[in-house]
mmCIF file of C-alpha atoms in Angstrom:
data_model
loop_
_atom_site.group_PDB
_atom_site.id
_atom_site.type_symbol
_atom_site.label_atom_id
_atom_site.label_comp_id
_atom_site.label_asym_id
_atom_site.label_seq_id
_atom_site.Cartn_x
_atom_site.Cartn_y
_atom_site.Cartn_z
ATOM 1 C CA UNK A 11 135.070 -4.130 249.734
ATOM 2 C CA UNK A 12 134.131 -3.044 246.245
ATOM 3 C CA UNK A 13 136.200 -5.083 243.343
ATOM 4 C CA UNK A 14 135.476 -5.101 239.974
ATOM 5 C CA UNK A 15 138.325 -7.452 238.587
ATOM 6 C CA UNK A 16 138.932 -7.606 234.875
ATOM 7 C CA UNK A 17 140.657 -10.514 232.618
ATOM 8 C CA UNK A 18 143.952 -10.532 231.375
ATOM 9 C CA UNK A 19 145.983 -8.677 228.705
ATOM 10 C CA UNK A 20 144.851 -10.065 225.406
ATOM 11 C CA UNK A 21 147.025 -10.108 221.804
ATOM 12 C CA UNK A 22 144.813 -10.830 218.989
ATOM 13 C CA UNK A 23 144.509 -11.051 214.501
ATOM 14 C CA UNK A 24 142.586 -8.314 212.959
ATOM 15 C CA UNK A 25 139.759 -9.809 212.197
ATOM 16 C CA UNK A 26 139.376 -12.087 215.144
ATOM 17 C CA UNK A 27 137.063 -11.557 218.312
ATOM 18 C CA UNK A 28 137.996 -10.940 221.787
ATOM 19 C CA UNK A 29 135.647 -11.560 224.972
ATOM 20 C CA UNK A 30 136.925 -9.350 228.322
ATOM 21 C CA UNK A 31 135.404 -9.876 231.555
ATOM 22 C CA UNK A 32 134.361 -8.158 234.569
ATOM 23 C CA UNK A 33 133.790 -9.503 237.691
ATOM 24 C CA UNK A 34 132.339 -7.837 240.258
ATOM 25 C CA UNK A 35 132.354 -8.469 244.069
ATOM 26 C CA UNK A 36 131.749 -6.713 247.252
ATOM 27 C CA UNK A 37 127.999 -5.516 246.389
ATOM 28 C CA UNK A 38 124.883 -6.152 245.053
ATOM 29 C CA UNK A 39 125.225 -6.798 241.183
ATOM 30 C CA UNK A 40 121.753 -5.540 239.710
ATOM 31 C CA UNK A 41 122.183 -2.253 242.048
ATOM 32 C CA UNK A 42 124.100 -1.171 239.764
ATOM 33 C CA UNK A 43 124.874 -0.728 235.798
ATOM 34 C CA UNK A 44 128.374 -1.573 234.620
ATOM 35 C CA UNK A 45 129.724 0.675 231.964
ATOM 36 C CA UNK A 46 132.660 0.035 229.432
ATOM 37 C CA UNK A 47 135.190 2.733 228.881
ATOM 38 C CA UNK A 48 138.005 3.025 226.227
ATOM 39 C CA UNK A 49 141.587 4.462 226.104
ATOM 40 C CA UNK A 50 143.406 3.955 222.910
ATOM 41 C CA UNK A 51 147.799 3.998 223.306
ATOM 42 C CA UNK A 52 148.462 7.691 224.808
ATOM 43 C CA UNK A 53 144.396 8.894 223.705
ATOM 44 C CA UNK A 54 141.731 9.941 226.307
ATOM 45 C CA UNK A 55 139.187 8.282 227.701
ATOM 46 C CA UNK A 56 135.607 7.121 225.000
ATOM 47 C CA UNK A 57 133.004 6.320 226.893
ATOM 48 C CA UNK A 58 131.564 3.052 224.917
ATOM 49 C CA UNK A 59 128.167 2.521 227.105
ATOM 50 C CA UNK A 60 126.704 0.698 229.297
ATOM 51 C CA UNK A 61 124.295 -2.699 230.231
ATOM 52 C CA UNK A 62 121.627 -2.531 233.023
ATOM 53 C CA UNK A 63 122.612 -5.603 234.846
ATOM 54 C CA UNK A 64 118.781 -5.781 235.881
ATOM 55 C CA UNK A 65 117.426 -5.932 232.422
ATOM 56 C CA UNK A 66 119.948 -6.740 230.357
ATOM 57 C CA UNK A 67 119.515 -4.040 227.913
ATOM 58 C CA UNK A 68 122.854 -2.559 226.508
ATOM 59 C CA UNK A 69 123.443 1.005 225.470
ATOM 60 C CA UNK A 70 126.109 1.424 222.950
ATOM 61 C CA UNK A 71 127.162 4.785 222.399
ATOM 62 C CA UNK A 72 128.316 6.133 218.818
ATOM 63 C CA UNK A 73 130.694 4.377 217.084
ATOM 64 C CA UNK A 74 130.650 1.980 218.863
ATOM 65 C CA UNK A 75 127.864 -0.229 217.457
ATOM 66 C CA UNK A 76 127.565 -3.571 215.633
ATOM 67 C CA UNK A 77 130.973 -5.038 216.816
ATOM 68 C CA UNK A 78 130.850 -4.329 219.750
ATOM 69 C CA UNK A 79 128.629 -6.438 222.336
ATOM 70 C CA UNK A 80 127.784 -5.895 225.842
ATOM 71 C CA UNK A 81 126.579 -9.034 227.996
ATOM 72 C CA UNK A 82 126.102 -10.482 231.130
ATOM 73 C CA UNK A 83 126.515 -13.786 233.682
ATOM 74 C CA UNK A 84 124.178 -12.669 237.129
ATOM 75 C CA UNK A 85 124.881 -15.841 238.341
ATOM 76 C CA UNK A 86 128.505 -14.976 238.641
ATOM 77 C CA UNK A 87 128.222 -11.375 239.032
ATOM 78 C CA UNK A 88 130.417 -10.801 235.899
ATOM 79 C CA UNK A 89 129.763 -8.645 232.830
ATOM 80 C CA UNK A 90 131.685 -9.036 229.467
ATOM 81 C CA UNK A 91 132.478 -6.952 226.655
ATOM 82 C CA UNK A 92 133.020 -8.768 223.099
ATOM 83 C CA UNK A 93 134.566 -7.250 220.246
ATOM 84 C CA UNK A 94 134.546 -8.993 216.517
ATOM 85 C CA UNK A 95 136.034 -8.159 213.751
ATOM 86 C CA UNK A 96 138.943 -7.164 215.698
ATOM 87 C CA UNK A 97 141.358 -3.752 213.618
ATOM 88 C CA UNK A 98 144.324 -2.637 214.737
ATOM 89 C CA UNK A 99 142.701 1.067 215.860
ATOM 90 C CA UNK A 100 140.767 -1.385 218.405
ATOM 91 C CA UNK A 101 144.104 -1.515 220.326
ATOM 92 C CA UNK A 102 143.686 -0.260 223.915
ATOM 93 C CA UNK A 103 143.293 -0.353 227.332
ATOM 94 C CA UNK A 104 139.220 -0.901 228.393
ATOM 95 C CA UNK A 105 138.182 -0.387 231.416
ATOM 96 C CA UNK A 106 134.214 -1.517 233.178
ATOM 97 C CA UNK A 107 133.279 0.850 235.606
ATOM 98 C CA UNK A 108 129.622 0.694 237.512
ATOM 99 C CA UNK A 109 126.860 3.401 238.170
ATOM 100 C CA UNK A 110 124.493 3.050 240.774
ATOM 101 C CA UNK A 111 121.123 2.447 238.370
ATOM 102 C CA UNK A 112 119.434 1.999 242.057
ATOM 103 C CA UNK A 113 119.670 5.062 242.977
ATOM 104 C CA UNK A 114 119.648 6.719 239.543
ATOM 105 C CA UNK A 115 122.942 8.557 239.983
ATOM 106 C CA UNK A 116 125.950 9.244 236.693
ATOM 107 C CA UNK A 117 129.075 8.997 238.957
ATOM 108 C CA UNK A 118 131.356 5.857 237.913
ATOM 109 C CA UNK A 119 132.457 5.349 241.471
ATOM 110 C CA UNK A 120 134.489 2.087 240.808
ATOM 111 C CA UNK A 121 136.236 1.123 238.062
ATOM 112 C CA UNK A 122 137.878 -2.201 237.357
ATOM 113 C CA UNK A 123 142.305 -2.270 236.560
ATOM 114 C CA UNK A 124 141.892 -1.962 232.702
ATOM 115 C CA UNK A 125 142.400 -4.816 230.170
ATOM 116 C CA UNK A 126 145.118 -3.956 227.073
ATOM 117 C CA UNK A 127 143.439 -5.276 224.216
ATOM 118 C CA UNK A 128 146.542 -5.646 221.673
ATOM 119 C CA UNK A 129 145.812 -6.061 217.346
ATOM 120 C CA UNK A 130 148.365 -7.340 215.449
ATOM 121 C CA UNK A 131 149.545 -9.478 212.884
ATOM 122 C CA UNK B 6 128.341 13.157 220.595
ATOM 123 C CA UNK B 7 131.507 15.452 220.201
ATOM 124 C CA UNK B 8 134.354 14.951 223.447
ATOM 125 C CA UNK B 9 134.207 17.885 225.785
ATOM 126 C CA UNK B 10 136.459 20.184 225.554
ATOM 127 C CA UNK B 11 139.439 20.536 227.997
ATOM 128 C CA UNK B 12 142.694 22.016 228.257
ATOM 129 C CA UNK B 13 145.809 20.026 226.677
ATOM 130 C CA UNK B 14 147.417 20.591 229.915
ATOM 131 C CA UNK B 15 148.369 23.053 232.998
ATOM 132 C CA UNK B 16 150.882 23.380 235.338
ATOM 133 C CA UNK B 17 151.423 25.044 239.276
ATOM 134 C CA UNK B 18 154.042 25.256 241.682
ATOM 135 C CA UNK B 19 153.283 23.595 245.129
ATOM 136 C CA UNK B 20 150.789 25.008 246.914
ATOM 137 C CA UNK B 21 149.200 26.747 244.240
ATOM 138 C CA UNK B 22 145.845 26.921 242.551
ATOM 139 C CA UNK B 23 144.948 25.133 239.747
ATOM 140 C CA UNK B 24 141.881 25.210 236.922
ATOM 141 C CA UNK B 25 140.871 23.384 234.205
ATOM 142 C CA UNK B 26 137.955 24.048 232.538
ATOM 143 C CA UNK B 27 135.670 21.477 230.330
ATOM 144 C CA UNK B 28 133.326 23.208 227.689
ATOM 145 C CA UNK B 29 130.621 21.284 226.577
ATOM 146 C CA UNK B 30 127.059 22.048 224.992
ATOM 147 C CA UNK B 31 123.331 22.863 225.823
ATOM 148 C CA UNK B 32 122.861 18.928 225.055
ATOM 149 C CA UNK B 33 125.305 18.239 227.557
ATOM 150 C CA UNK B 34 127.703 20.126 230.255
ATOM 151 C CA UNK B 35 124.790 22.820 230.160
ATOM 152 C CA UNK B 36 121.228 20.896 230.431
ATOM 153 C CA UNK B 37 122.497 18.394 233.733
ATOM 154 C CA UNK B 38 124.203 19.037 237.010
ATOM 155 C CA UNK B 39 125.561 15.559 236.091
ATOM 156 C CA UNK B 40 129.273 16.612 235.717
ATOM 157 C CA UNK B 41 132.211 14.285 237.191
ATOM 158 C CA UNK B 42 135.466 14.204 237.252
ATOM 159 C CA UNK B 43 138.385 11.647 237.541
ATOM 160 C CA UNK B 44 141.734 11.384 237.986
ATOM 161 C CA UNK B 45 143.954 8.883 236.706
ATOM 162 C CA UNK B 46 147.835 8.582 236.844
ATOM 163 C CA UNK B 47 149.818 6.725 234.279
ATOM 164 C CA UNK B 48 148.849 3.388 233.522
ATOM 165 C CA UNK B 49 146.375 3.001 236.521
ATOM 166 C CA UNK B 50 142.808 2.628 236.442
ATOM 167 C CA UNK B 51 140.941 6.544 236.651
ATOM 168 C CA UNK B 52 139.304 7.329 240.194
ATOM 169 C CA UNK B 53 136.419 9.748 240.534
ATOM 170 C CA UNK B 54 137.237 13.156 242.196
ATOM 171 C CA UNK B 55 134.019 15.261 242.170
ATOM 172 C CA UNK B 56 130.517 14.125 240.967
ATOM 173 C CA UNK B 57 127.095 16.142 240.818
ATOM 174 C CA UNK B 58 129.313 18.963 239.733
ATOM 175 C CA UNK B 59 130.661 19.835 243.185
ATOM 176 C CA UNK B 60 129.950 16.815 245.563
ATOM 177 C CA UNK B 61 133.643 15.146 246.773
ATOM 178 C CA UNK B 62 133.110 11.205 247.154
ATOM 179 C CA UNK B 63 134.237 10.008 250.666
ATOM 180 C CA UNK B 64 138.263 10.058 251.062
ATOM 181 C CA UNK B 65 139.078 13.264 248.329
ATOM 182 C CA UNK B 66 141.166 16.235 250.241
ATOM 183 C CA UNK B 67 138.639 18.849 249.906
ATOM 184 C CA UNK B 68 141.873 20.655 248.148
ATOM 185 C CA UNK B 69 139.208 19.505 244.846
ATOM 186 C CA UNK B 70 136.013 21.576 244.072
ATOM 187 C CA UNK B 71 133.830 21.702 241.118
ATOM 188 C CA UNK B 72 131.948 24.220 239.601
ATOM 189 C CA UNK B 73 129.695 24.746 236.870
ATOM 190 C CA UNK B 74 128.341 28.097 234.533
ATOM 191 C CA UNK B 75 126.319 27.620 231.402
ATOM 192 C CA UNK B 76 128.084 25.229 229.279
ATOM 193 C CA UNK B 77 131.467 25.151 231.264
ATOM 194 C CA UNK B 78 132.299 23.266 234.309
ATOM 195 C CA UNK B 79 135.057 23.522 236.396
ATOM 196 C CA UNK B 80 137.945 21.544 238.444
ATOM 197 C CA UNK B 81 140.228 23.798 241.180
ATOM 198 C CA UNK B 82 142.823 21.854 242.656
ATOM 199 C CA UNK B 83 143.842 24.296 245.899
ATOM 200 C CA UNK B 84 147.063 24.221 247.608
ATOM 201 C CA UNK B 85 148.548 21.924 244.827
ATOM 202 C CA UNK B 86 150.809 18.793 245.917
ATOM 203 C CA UNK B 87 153.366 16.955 244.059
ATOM 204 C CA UNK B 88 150.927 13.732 244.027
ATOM 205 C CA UNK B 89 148.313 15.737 242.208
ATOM 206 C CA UNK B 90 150.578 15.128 239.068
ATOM 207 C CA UNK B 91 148.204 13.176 237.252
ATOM 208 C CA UNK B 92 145.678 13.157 234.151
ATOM 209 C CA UNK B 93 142.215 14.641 234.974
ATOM 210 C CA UNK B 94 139.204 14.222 232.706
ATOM 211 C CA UNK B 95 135.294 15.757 232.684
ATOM 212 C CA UNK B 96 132.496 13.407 232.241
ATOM 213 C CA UNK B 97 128.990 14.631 231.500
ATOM 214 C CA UNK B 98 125.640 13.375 231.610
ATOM 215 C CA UNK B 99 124.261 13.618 227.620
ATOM 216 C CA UNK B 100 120.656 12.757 227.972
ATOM 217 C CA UNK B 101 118.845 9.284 227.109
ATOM 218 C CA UNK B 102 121.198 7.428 229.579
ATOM 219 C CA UNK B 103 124.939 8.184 227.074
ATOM 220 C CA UNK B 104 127.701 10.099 228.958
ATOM 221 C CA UNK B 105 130.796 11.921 227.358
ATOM 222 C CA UNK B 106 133.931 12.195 228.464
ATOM 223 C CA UNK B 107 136.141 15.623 227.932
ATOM 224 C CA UNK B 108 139.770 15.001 226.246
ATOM 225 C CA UNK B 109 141.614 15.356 228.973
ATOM 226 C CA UNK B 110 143.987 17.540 230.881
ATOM 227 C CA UNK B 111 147.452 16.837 231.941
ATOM 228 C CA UNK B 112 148.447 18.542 235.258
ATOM 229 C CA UNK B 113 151.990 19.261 235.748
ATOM 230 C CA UNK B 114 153.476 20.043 239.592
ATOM 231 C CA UNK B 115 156.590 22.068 238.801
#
């Protein structure tokens, strides 16, 4: 079955970098795009963008450019999201959910359990 | 690219109707029929309810339609059930491959 499984709760310094992960399982990786999604304490959901696992071109979206940094491992099936620079407003939850690039459709059909990102001094 | 606009929250009775709404733009909600919705109870992952504005994935009570006019699209939950209790947020397609979310709605069974 379809799992997209997600690294554990990190607590972090402002100013320091934090790598999440995303490993997928159950289909085939490059079918579809993995997209990263953020939820700040009690806030609504930011959509942040999205790599084509194919290509590996990213898409950030506004706002969230220059810190932030989309990659990928095919050979594991896994796609990571790193944020440097870390500030305390980058506390939240972030989630990776895929697209089907394949098939060209805009429905995040799976999404992984959420990582809490926590800043803090 | 400005959040859609939903509803802070609404509320039903059991076996009632519920609507929210999600107003978007002419860039957005009201150039694609590329509107999805998701559902996501507190502190668990969101799960996608209706995509292509109306389409139900596989395993969704068909007590959840979408609907779309001009810039507005629409969620109706039908014969409303305590487990329904739940955040519920509007995604639309933006153009040049970038999505935006609405701000969410809050859906209280009374």
């Amino acid at each position: 079955q379809v799992q997209l499984v997600q690294s554990g709760s990190e607590l972090k310094k402002p100013g320091a970098s934090v790598k999440v992960s995303c490993k997928a399982s159950g289909y085939t990786f490059t079918n579809y795009a993995m997209n990263w999604v953020r939820q700040a304490p009690g806030q609504g959901l930011e959509w942040m963008g999205w790599i084509n696992t194919n290509t590996g071109n990213p898409t950030y979206a506004q706002g969230f450019t220059g810190r932030f940094v989309f990659s990928l491992d095919t050979s594991v099936n896994t796609a990571y999201l790193q944020i440097t620079s870390l500030k305390a407003e980058d506390t939240a939850v972030y989630y990776c959910a895929r697209v089907n690039i394949a098939a060209a459709t805009t429905e995040l059909d799976y999404w992984g359990q959420g990582t809490l990102v926590t800043v803090s001094s | 690219q400005s959040a859609l606009s939903q509803p802070r929250s609404v509320s039903g009775s059991p076996g009632q109707s519920v609507t929210i709404s999600c107003t978007g733009t002419s860039s957005d909600v009201g150039s694609y029929n590329y509107v999805s919705w998701y559902q996501q109870h507190p502190g668990k992952a969101p799960k996608l309810m209706i995509y292509d504005v109306s389409k139900r994935p596989s395993g969704v009570p068909d007590r959840f339609s979408g609907s779309k006019s001009g810039n507005t699209a629409s969620l109706t939950i039908s014969g409303l059930q305590a487990e329904d209790e739940a955040d519920y947020y509007c995604c639309s397609y933006a153009g040049s491959y970038t999505f935006v979310f609405g701000t969410g709605t809050k859906v209280t069974v009374l």
